[in-house]
Coordinates of C-alpha atoms in Angstrom, one line a residue:
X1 CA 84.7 100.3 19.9
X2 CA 83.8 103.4 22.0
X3 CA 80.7 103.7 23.9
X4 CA 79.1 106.7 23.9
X5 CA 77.4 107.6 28.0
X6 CA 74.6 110.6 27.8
X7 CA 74.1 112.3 31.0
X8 CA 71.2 113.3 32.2
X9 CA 71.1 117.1 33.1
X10 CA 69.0 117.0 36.6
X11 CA 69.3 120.2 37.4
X12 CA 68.0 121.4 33.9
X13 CA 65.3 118.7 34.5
X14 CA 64.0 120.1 37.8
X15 CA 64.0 123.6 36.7
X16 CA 61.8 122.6 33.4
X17 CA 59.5 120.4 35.4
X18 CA 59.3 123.5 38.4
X19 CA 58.4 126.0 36.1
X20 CA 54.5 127.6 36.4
X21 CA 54.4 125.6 39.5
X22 CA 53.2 126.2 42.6
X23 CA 53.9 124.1 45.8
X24 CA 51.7 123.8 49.0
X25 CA 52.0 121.8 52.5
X26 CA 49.2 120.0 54.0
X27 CA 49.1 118.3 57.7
X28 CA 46.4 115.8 57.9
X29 CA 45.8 112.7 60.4
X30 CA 43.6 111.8 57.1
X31 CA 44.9 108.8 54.4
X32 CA 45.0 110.6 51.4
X33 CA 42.0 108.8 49.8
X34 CA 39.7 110.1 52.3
X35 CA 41.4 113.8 52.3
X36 CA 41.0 114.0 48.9
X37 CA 37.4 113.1 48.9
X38 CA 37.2 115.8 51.0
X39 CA 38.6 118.3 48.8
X40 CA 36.6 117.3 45.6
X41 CA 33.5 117.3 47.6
X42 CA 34.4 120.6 48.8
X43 CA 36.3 122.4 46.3
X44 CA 35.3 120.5 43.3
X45 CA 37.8 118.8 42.2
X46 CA 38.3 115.3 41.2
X47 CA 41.3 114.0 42.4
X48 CA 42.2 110.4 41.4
X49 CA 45.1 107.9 42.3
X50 CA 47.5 107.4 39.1
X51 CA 49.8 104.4 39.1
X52 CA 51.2 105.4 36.9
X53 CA 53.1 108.2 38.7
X54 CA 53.8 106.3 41.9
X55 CA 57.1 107.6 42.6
X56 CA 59.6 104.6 44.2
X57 CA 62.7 105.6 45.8
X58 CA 65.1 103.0 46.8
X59 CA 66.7 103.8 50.4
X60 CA 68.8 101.2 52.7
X61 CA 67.8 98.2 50.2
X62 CA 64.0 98.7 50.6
X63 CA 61.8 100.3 48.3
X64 CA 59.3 102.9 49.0
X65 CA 56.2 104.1 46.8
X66 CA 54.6 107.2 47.2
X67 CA 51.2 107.3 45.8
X68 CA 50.0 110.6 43.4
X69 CA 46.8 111.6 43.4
X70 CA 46.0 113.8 40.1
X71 CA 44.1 116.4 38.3
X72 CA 43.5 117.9 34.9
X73 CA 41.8 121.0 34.8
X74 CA 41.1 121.3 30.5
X75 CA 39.5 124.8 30.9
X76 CA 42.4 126.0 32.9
X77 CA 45.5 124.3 31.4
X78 CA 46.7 123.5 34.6
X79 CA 47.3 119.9 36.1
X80 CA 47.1 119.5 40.2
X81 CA 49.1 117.1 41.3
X82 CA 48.8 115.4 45.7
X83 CA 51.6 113.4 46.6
X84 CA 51.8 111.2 49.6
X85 CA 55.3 112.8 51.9
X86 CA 55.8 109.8 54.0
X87 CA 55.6 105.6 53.8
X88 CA 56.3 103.7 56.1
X89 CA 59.2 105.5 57.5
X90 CA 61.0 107.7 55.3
X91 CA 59.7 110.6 53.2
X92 CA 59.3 111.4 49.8
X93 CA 61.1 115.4 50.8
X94 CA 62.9 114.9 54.1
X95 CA 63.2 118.3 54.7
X96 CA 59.3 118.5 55.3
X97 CA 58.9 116.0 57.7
X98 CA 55.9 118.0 59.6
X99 CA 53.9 118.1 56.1
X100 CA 51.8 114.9 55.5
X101 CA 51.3 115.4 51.6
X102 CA 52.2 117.9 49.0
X103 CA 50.5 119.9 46.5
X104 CA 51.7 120.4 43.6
X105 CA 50.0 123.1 41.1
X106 CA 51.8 123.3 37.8
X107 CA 50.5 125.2 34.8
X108 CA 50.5 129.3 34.1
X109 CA 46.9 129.7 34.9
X110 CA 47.2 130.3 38.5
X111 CA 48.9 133.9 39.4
X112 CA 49.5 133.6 43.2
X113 CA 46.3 135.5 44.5
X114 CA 44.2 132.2 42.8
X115 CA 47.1 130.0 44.9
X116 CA 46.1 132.3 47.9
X117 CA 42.5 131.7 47.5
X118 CA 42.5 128.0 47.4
X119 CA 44.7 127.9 50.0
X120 CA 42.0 129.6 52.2
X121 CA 39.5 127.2 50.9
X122 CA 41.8 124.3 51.1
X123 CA 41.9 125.3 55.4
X124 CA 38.0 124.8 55.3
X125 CA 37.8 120.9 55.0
X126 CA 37.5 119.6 58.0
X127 CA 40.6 116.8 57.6
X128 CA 43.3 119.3 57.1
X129 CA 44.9 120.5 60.4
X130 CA 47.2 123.5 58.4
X131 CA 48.2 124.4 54.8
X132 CA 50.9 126.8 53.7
X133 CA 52.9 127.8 50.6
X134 CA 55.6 126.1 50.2
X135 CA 59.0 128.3 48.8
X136 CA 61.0 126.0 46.5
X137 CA 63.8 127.5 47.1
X138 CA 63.6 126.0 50.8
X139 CA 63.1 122.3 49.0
X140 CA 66.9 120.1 48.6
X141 CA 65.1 116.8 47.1
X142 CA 63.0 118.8 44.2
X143 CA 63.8 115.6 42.1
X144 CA 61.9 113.2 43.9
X145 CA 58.9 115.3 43.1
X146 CA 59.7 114.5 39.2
X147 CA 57.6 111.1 37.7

């Protein structure tokens, strides 16, 4: 009896899940509950932690879980998503070990002068040190992004 393996195509995965997407970088001394309560006081949004996307990774026998803050805009069809980069010690992308959490815009509403804009509003509130557009190009552990 042959069995029959699927593969999973991860780099058709990533470029799905990355496309209409924008990425930003956020330093913060801020945990993120307080950060984000920040940002929905200030920019009006309503950022809330999902378990269910709590993305694990498993490194030297020890699990990790980065927590995911989301938000659904209906009017704009477009979904913000604010990971956590570090626990503990490792990071979720450990090529951006100077950024403290991620944004993560996905949907074709925003054109990159609306990115530009909230990034200038997103340096207002008072627990962010600095934000800035992040290239994707410049990212190696995309998949770790993907819940």
């Amino acid at each position: 009896m042959s069995v029959l393996k699927l593969k999973l195509d991860q780099e058709q995965l990533v470029e799905d899940f990355f496309e209409d997407t924008w990425l930003a970088g956020i330093m913060s001394p801020a945990r993120d509950y307080q950060l984000c309560w920040q940002i929905n006081q200030q920019l009006g949004y309503d950022f809330r932690v999902n378990n269910s996307l709590e993305i694990k990774l498993n490194k030297q026998q020890r699990a990790y879980y980065f927590t995911v803050l989301e938000y659904e805009e209906p009017t704009k069809s477009a979904a913000h998503y604010f990971y956590n980069n570090h626990c503990k010690a490792e990071f979720l992308l450990p090529e951006l070990k100077h950024v403290d959490y991620i944004w993560l815009i996905k949907g074709n509403y925003y054109q990159a002068a609306d990115v530009k804009n909230l990034i200038e509003e997103c340096r207002k509130v008072e627990l962010v040190q600095l934000v800035s557009l992040l290239d994707m190009k410049d990212i190696k552990n995309k998949i770790n992004l993907i819940f």
